[in-house]
CSV table of C-alpha atoms and ligand atoms in Angstrom, one decimal:
chain,number,residue,atom,x,y,z
A,1,MET,CA,-163.7,111.0,-133.2
A,2,ARG,CA,-165.0,108.9,-130.3
A,3,THR,CA,-167.5,106.0,-130.8
A,4,LYS,CA,-171.1,106.9,-130.0
A,5,ILE,CA,-173.0,104.5,-127.7
A,6,ALA,CA,-176.8,104.9,-127.3
A,7,ILE,CA,-178.8,103.5,-124.4
A,8,PHE,CA,-182.5,103.0,-124.4
A,9,GLY,CA,-183.8,103.3,-120.9
A,10,ALA,CA,-182.3,105.7,-118.3
A,11,GLY,CA,-183.6,103.5,-115.4
A,12,ASN,CA,-181.4,101.6,-113.0
A,13,VAL,CA,-179.4,99.5,-115.5
A,14,GLY,CA,-179.3,102.2,-118.2
A,15,ALA,CA,-178.1,104.9,-115.9
A,16,SER,CA,-175.6,102.7,-114.1
A,17,LEU,CA,-174.2,101.7,-117.5
A,18,ALA,CA,-174.1,105.4,-118.5
A,19,GLN,CA,-172.1,106.1,-115.5
A,20,LEU,CA,-169.6,103.4,-116.2
A,21,ILE,CA,-169.2,104.6,-119.8
A,22,VAL,CA,-168.6,108.3,-118.7
A,23,GLN,CA,-166.3,107.2,-116.0
A,24,SER,CA,-164.2,104.9,-118.2
A,25,LYS,CA,-164.2,107.5,-121.0
A,26,ILE,CA,-164.7,104.9,-123.8
A,27,ALA,CA,-167.4,106.6,-125.8
A,28,ASP,CA,-169.8,109.5,-126.3
A,29,LEU,CA,-173.2,108.7,-124.9
A,30,THR,CA,-176.8,109.2,-125.8
A,31,LEU,CA,-179.4,108.4,-123.2
A,32,VAL,CA,-183.0,107.9,-124.4
A,33,ASP,CA,-186.0,107.3,-122.1
A,34,ILE,CA,-189.7,107.6,-122.6
A,35,LEU,CA,-189.6,109.8,-119.5
A,36,LYS,CA,-187.8,112.8,-121.0
A,37,ASP,CA,-187.0,114.5,-117.7
A,38,LEU,CA,-185.5,111.3,-116.2
A,39,ALA,CA,-183.1,111.0,-119.1
A,40,ILE,CA,-182.2,114.7,-119.1
A,41,GLY,CA,-181.9,114.8,-115.3
A,42,LYS,CA,-179.6,111.8,-115.1
A,43,ALA,CA,-177.5,113.1,-118.0
A,44,LEU,CA,-177.1,116.5,-116.3
A,45,ASP,CA,-176.0,114.8,-113.1
A,46,LEU,CA,-173.5,112.6,-115.0
A,47,ALA,CA,-172.2,115.6,-116.9
A,48,GLN,CA,-171.5,117.4,-113.6
A,49,ALA,CA,-169.3,114.4,-112.6
A,50,LYS,CA,-167.2,114.7,-115.8
A,51,PRO,CA,-164.7,117.2,-114.2
A,52,VAL,CA,-164.3,114.9,-111.3
A,53,TYR,CA,-163.8,111.9,-113.5
A,54,GLY,CA,-161.6,113.9,-115.9
A,55,SER,CA,-163.9,112.7,-118.7
A,56,ASP,CA,-164.6,114.8,-121.8
A,57,VAL,CA,-167.2,112.4,-123.4
A,58,LYS,CA,-170.2,114.1,-124.8
A,59,ILE,CA,-173.6,113.2,-123.3
A,60,ILE,CA,-177.0,113.8,-125.1
A,61,ALA,CA,-180.3,112.9,-123.5
A,62,GLY,CA,-184.0,113.0,-124.2
A,63,SER,CA,-187.0,111.0,-125.2
A,64,GLU,CA,-186.8,111.3,-129.0
A,65,PRO,CA,-185.6,108.1,-130.6
A,66,GLU,CA,-183.8,110.0,-133.4
A,67,LEU,CA,-181.2,111.1,-130.8
A,68,ILE,CA,-179.5,107.7,-131.4
A,69,LYS,CA,-178.6,108.7,-135.0
A,70,GLY,CA,-175.0,107.8,-135.7
A,71,ALA,CA,-174.6,105.4,-132.8
A,72,GLU,CA,-172.3,102.5,-133.5
A,73,LEU,CA,-173.5,100.5,-130.5
A,74,VAL,CA,-177.0,100.6,-129.0
A,75,VAL,CA,-178.0,99.0,-125.7
A,76,ILE,CA,-181.6,98.3,-124.9
A,77,THR,CA,-182.4,98.5,-121.2
A,78,ALA,CA,-185.9,99.9,-121.7
A,79,GLY,CA,-188.6,97.9,-120.1
A,80,ALA,CA,-190.4,96.7,-117.0
A,81,THR,CA,-188.6,94.8,-114.2
A,82,ARG,CA,-190.0,91.9,-112.3
A,83,LYS,CA,-191.3,92.4,-108.9
A,84,PRO,CA,-190.8,90.0,-106.0
A,85,GLY,CA,-192.3,86.6,-106.8
A,86,MET,CA,-192.5,87.2,-110.6
A,87,THR,CA,-190.5,85.3,-113.2
A,88,ARG,CA,-188.7,87.1,-116.1
A,89,GLU,CA,-191.1,85.3,-118.5
A,90,GLN,CA,-194.1,87.2,-117.1
A,91,LEU,CA,-192.6,90.4,-118.6
A,92,LEU,CA,-193.0,89.0,-122.1
A,93,GLU,CA,-195.9,91.0,-123.5
A,94,THR,CA,-195.1,94.4,-121.8
A,95,ASN,CA,-191.4,94.3,-122.8
A,96,ALA,CA,-192.1,93.0,-126.3
A,97,ARG,CA,-194.0,96.2,-127.0
A,98,ILE,CA,-191.2,98.4,-125.6
A,99,CYS,CA,-188.4,96.5,-127.2
A,100,ALA,CA,-190.2,96.5,-130.6
A,101,GLN,CA,-190.3,100.4,-130.4
A,102,CYS,CA,-186.6,100.5,-129.7
A,103,ALA,CA,-185.8,98.0,-132.4
A,104,LYS,CA,-187.8,100.0,-135.0
A,105,ALA,CA,-185.9,103.1,-134.0
A,106,ILE,CA,-182.6,101.4,-134.3
A,107,LYS,CA,-183.4,100.0,-137.7
A,108,LYS,CA,-184.2,103.6,-138.8
A,109,TYR,CA,-181.6,105.7,-137.1
A,110,ALA,CA,-178.7,103.4,-136.4
A,111,PRO,CA,-178.8,100.9,-139.2
A,112,ASN,CA,-175.2,99.9,-139.0
A,113,SER,CA,-175.0,99.5,-135.3
A,114,ILE,CA,-174.3,96.5,-133.1
A,115,VAL,CA,-177.2,96.0,-130.6
A,116,ILE,CA,-176.9,94.6,-127.1
A,117,VAL,CA,-180.2,93.6,-125.5
A,118,VAL,CA,-180.6,93.6,-121.7
A,119,SER,CA,-184.4,93.7,-121.3
A,120,ASN,CA,-186.1,90.6,-120.0
A,121,PRO,CA,-187.1,87.9,-120.8
A,122,LEU,CA,-183.7,88.2,-122.4
A,123,ASP,CA,-183.4,85.5,-125.0
A,124,ALA,CA,-186.9,86.2,-126.4
A,125,MET,CA,-186.3,90.0,-126.5
A,126,THR,CA,-183.0,89.5,-128.3
A,127,TRP,CA,-184.8,87.3,-130.9
A,128,LEU,CA,-187.4,90.0,-131.3
A,129,CYS,CA,-184.9,92.8,-131.8
A,130,ALA,CA,-183.0,90.7,-134.4
A,131,ARG,CA,-186.3,90.1,-136.2
A,132,ILE,CA,-187.5,93.7,-136.2
A,133,THR,CA,-184.1,95.3,-137.1
A,134,GLY,CA,-183.5,92.6,-139.8
A,135,PHE,CA,-179.8,93.0,-138.9
A,136,ASP,CA,-177.3,90.2,-139.4
A,137,LYS,CA,-177.7,88.1,-136.3
A,138,SER,CA,-174.0,88.6,-135.5
A,139,ARG,CA,-174.9,92.2,-134.7
A,140,VAL,CA,-177.7,91.5,-132.2
A,141,ILE,CA,-176.5,90.0,-129.0
A,142,GLY,CA,-178.1,89.5,-125.6
A,143,MET,CA,-176.5,90.2,-122.2
A,144,ALA,CA,-177.1,87.6,-119.5
A,145,GLY,CA,-174.4,84.9,-119.6
A,146,VAL,CA,-171.7,87.4,-118.5
A,147,LEU,CA,-173.8,88.3,-115.5
A,148,ASP,CA,-174.8,84.7,-114.6
A,149,SER,CA,-171.2,83.6,-114.9
A,150,ALA,CA,-170.0,86.5,-112.7
A,151,ARG,CA,-172.5,85.4,-110.0
A,152,LEU,CA,-171.3,81.8,-110.3
A,153,LYS,CA,-167.6,83.0,-110.1
A,154,LEU,CA,-168.3,85.0,-107.0
A,155,PHE,CA,-170.1,82.2,-105.1
A,156,LEU,CA,-167.3,79.8,-106.0
A,157,ALA,CA,-164.6,82.2,-105.0
A,158,ASP,CA,-166.3,82.8,-101.6
A,159,ALA,CA,-166.6,79.0,-101.0
A,160,LEU,CA,-162.9,78.5,-101.8
A,161,GLY,CA,-161.7,81.6,-100.0
A,162,ALA,CA,-160.1,82.5,-103.3
A,163,SER,CA,-159.9,85.6,-105.5
A,164,VAL,CA,-162.6,86.1,-108.0
A,165,LYS,CA,-159.8,86.8,-110.5
A,166,ASP,CA,-158.6,83.2,-110.3
A,167,ILE,CA,-161.9,81.5,-111.0
A,168,GLN,CA,-163.0,80.4,-114.5
A,169,ALA,CA,-166.6,79.6,-114.8
A,170,MET,CA,-169.4,79.8,-117.3
A,171,VAL,CA,-173.2,79.8,-117.3
A,172,LEU,CA,-174.9,78.9,-120.5
A,173,GLY,CA,-178.5,78.5,-121.6
A,174,GLY,CA,-181.5,80.8,-121.3
A,175,HIS,CA,-181.5,83.6,-118.8
A,176,GLY,CA,-184.1,82.0,-116.5
A,177,GLU,CA,-184.5,79.2,-114.0
A,178,GLN,CA,-183.2,76.7,-116.6
A,179,MET,CA,-179.8,78.3,-117.0
A,180,VAL,CA,-176.9,75.8,-117.1
A,181,PRO,CA,-173.8,76.4,-114.9
A,182,VAL,CA,-171.1,74.5,-116.7
A,183,LEU,CA,-168.9,72.9,-114.0
A,184,SER,CA,-166.9,70.9,-116.5
A,185,TYR,CA,-165.4,74.2,-117.7
A,186,SER,CA,-165.1,75.7,-114.2
A,187,SER,CA,-161.7,75.9,-112.5
A,188,TRP,CA,-159.5,77.6,-109.9
A,189,GLN,CA,-155.9,78.1,-111.1
A,190,GLY,CA,-156.6,75.3,-113.7
A,191,GLU,CA,-157.8,72.8,-111.0
A,192,ARG,CA,-161.3,71.5,-111.7
A,193,LEU,CA,-163.8,72.8,-109.1
A,194,GLU,CA,-165.4,69.4,-108.8
A,195,LYS,CA,-162.1,68.3,-107.2
A,196,LEU,CA,-162.0,71.2,-104.8
A,197,LEU,CA,-165.5,71.5,-103.4
A,198,SER,CA,-168.0,68.8,-102.2
A,199,LYS,CA,-171.0,67.8,-104.3
A,200,SER,CA,-173.4,69.3,-101.8
A,201,LYS,CA,-171.5,72.7,-101.8
A,202,LEU,CA,-171.4,72.8,-105.5
A,203,LYS,CA,-175.2,72.0,-105.7
A,204,ALA,CA,-175.9,74.8,-103.3
A,205,ILE,CA,-173.8,77.2,-105.3
A,206,ILE,CA,-175.6,76.2,-108.5
A,207,GLU,CA,-178.9,76.8,-106.9
A,208,ARG,CA,-177.9,80.2,-105.6
A,209,THR,CA,-176.6,81.2,-109.0
A,210,LYS,CA,-179.9,80.3,-110.6
A,211,ASN,CA,-181.8,82.3,-108.0
A,212,ALA,CA,-179.3,85.2,-107.6
A,213,GLY,CA,-181.5,87.6,-109.6
A,214,ALA,CA,-184.6,86.7,-107.5
A,215,GLU,CA,-182.6,87.0,-104.3
A,216,ILE,CA,-181.9,90.6,-105.1
A,217,VAL,CA,-185.5,91.3,-106.4
A,218,ALA,CA,-186.8,90.0,-103.0
A,219,LYS,CA,-184.7,92.6,-101.2
A,220,LEU,CA,-184.9,95.6,-103.6
A,221,GLY,CA,-188.4,95.1,-105.0
A,222,THR,CA,-186.7,95.5,-108.4
A,223,SER,CA,-184.0,94.0,-110.5
A,224,ALA,CA,-180.2,94.1,-109.9
A,225,TYR,CA,-178.4,96.8,-111.7
A,226,TYR,CA,-174.7,97.2,-110.6
A,227,SER,CA,-173.7,93.8,-111.8
A,228,PRO,CA,-175.8,93.8,-115.0
A,229,SER,CA,-174.4,97.2,-116.1
A,230,ALA,CA,-170.8,96.0,-115.3
A,231,SER,CA,-171.5,92.9,-117.3
A,232,CYS,CA,-172.8,95.0,-120.2
A,233,LEU,CA,-169.6,97.2,-120.1
A,234,GLU,CA,-167.5,94.0,-120.4
A,235,MET,CA,-169.3,93.2,-123.7
A,236,ILE,CA,-169.1,96.8,-124.9
A,237,LYS,CA,-165.3,96.8,-124.4
A,238,ALA,CA,-164.9,93.5,-126.2
A,239,ILE,CA,-166.6,95.0,-129.2
A,240,LEU,CA,-165.1,98.5,-129.1
A,241,PHE,CA,-161.5,97.2,-128.6
A,242,ASP,CA,-161.9,94.1,-130.8
A,243,GLU,CA,-160.8,92.0,-127.8
A,244,LYS,CA,-162.1,88.7,-129.3
A,245,ARG,CA,-163.2,87.7,-125.7
A,246,LEU,CA,-164.7,84.3,-125.1
A,247,LEU,CA,-167.9,85.3,-123.3
A,248,ALA,CA,-171.3,83.6,-122.7
A,249,CYS,CA,-173.9,85.7,-124.5
A,250,SER,CA,-177.3,85.1,-125.9
A,251,SER,CA,-176.6,84.4,-129.6
A,252,TRP,CA,-178.3,83.1,-132.7
A,253,LEU,CA,-177.9,79.4,-133.1
A,254,LYS,CA,-177.8,77.6,-136.5
A,255,GLY,CA,-177.3,74.1,-135.3
A,256,GLU,CA,-174.5,74.5,-132.8
A,257,TYR,CA,-175.1,72.2,-129.8
A,258,GLY,CA,-177.9,70.6,-131.9
A,259,ILE,CA,-180.0,73.7,-131.5
A,260,LYS,CA,-181.2,76.1,-134.2
A,261,GLY,CA,-183.5,79.0,-134.9
A,262,ILE,CA,-183.4,80.6,-131.4
A,263,TYR,CA,-181.2,82.9,-129.3
A,264,LEU,CA,-179.6,81.2,-126.3
A,265,GLY,CA,-176.7,81.8,-124.0
A,266,VAL,CA,-173.6,80.1,-125.5
A,267,PRO,CA,-169.9,80.8,-125.5
A,268,ILE,CA,-168.9,83.2,-128.3
A,269,ILE,CA,-166.0,85.1,-129.5
A,270,LEU,CA,-167.0,88.8,-129.2
A,271,GLY,CA,-165.1,91.4,-131.2
A,272,LYS,CA,-165.6,94.5,-133.4
A,273,ASN,CA,-168.0,92.7,-135.7
A,274,GLY,CA,-170.2,91.4,-132.8
A,275,VAL,CA,-170.4,87.6,-132.6
A,276,GLU,CA,-167.5,86.4,-134.6
A,277,LYS,CA,-167.9,82.7,-133.7
A,278,VAL,CA,-170.0,80.4,-131.6
A,279,VAL,CA,-167.6,78.2,-129.7
A,280,ALA,CA,-168.4,74.5,-129.4
A,281,LEU,CA,-167.4,73.3,-126.0
A,282,LYS,CA,-167.4,69.6,-125.3
A,283,LEU,CA,-170.2,69.5,-122.7
A,284,ASN,CA,-170.8,66.4,-120.8
A,285,SER,CA,-174.1,64.6,-121.5
A,286,TRP,CA,-175.9,66.0,-118.4
A,287,GLU,CA,-174.9,69.6,-119.4
A,288,LEU,CA,-176.0,69.1,-123.0
A,289,ARG,CA,-179.3,67.7,-121.9
A,290,GLN,CA,-179.9,70.7,-119.6
A,291,LEU,CA,-178.9,73.1,-122.4
A,292,LYS,CA,-181.5,71.5,-124.7
A,293,LYS,CA,-184.1,71.7,-122.0
A,294,SER,CA,-183.4,75.4,-121.5
A,295,ALA,CA,-183.6,75.8,-125.3
A,296,GLU,CA,-187.1,74.3,-125.3
A,297,THR,CA,-188.2,76.8,-122.7
A,298,VAL,CA,-186.8,79.7,-124.8
A,299,SER,CA,-188.4,78.2,-128.0
A,300,ALA,CA,-191.8,78.1,-126.3
A,301,LEU,CA,-191.5,81.7,-125.2
A,302,ILE,CA,-190.5,82.8,-128.7
A,303,ASN,CA,-193.6,80.9,-130.1
A,304,GLN,CA,-195.7,82.8,-127.6
A,305,LEU,CA,-194.0,86.0,-128.7
A,306,LYS,CA,-194.9,85.3,-132.4
A,307,ARG,CA,-198.6,85.4,-131.5
A,308,ILE,CA,-198.4,88.9,-129.9
A,309,LYS,CA,-199.5,91.7,-132.2
A,310,LEU,CA,-196.9,94.4,-132.1
B,401,NAD,P1,-186.0,100.5,-114.7
B,401,NAD,O1,-187.4,100.4,-114.5
B,401,NAD,O2,-185.1,101.1,-113.6
B,401,NAD,O3,-185.7,101.3,-116.1
B,401,NAD,C1,-186.4,101.0,-117.2
B,401,NAD,C2,-186.5,102.3,-118.0
B,401,NAD,O4,-187.1,102.0,-119.3
B,401,NAD,C3,-187.5,103.2,-117.3
B,401,NAD,O5,-186.8,104.5,-117.0
B,401,NAD,C4,-188.6,103.5,-118.3
B,401,NAD,O6,-189.1,104.8,-118.3
B,401,NAD,C5,-187.9,103.2,-119.6
B,401,NAD,N1,-188.7,102.9,-120.8
B,401,NAD,C6,-189.9,102.2,-120.8
B,401,NAD,N2,-190.4,102.2,-122.1
B,401,NAD,C7,-189.5,102.8,-122.8
B,401,NAD,C8,-189.4,103.1,-124.2
B,401,NAD,N3,-190.4,102.7,-125.1
B,401,NAD,N4,-188.3,103.8,-124.7
B,401,NAD,C9,-187.3,104.2,-123.8
B,401,NAD,N5,-187.4,104.0,-122.5
B,401,NAD,C10,-188.4,103.3,-122.0
B,401,NAD,O7,-185.5,99.0,-115.0
B,401,NAD,P2,-184.0,98.4,-115.0
B,401,NAD,O8,-183.7,97.9,-113.6
B,401,NAD,O9,-183.1,99.4,-115.6
B,401,NAD,O10,-184.2,97.1,-115.9
B,401,NAD,C11,-184.4,97.3,-117.3
B,401,NAD,C12,-184.7,95.9,-118.0
B,401,NAD,O11,-183.5,95.1,-117.9
B,401,NAD,C13,-185.8,95.1,-117.3
B,401,NAD,O12,-186.5,94.4,-118.3
B,401,NAD,C14,-185.0,94.1,-116.5
B,401,NAD,O13,-185.7,92.9,-116.3
B,401,NAD,C15,-183.8,93.8,-117.4
B,401,NAD,N6,-182.6,93.3,-116.7
B,401,NAD,C16,-182.0,92.3,-117.4
B,401,NAD,C17,-180.8,91.8,-116.9
B,401,NAD,C18,-180.1,90.7,-117.6
B,401,NAD,O14,-179.2,90.1,-117.1
B,401,NAD,N7,-180.3,90.6,-118.9
B,401,NAD,C19,-180.4,92.2,-115.6
B,401,NAD,C20,-181.1,93.2,-114.9
B,401,NAD,C21,-182.2,93.8,-115.5
């Protein structure tokens, strides 16, 4: 029997992820959106691509949350996106209500699942979903670091004229303007990037990475979706195939990096049980300071969230 993955939200990110799952044939799929016809229409379209992909995965779609019954993995992409000029944090109240509905349904219909949260503001929404489901925190994980790291890798590869496959780079911290690109762990073929690129080039790359989401929002009028869904698939594969990947994900901290009681982007080992370990990298003092600053922003947002009646 194939694994069943359920996705809340059949919008840009949800539908792109659905396509990747059907195309890669890794699991059966359930697509739930408050807009029933949108979910069903996209599922029909995807199903008609199955003969072309040579994919026999089953697809179910609709607006009823109980459709997720039996899902081993649930991805939350339901929610509003930012418009040009908006920050992710401005989505807090709207998306808290939407994510709370999804989390309640997950608790009821997929109580043993692993949950990947995508909706923004990411770290706060992941915290909320962990609180509402009551799941062990290792089973509730936020997707942002894989995407932010992919953006950093791309810009570094372009600057070096190198292949993206040969770049190691990681972005930690909250998924917002205070994210922390970790240059001390970034390299090309084992060579530290600080030795290969000038300070001013690296500074520009870091700035572009932090603004990469906004750069796309300004052009599209909505959030990115190809790279977020690809990043989500990487996390899904790490879980389904127990890959024990070292990935930056929004994870619950219990004192690691001197931070506790919040979700924040940190390096983790991701496998069949979800977060199997938070990895303690030796960050330099500047990076550690930036990570703590980012944690303070996330903490403030979580405190704001605690005051919202859901
Ligand atoms: P979208 O507007 O294209 O799709 C969102 C979908 O959610 C819509 O189809 C909407 O009908 C649905 N929805 C709303 N309430 C729902 C509910 N209660 N139950 C089920 N479905 C519901 O948006 P998108 O581009 O797919 O982005 C989705 C979310 O992901 C946004 O919050 C966006 O900010 C976030 N995002 C996060 C990252 C990241 O790196 N973590 C990257 C891109 C987008």
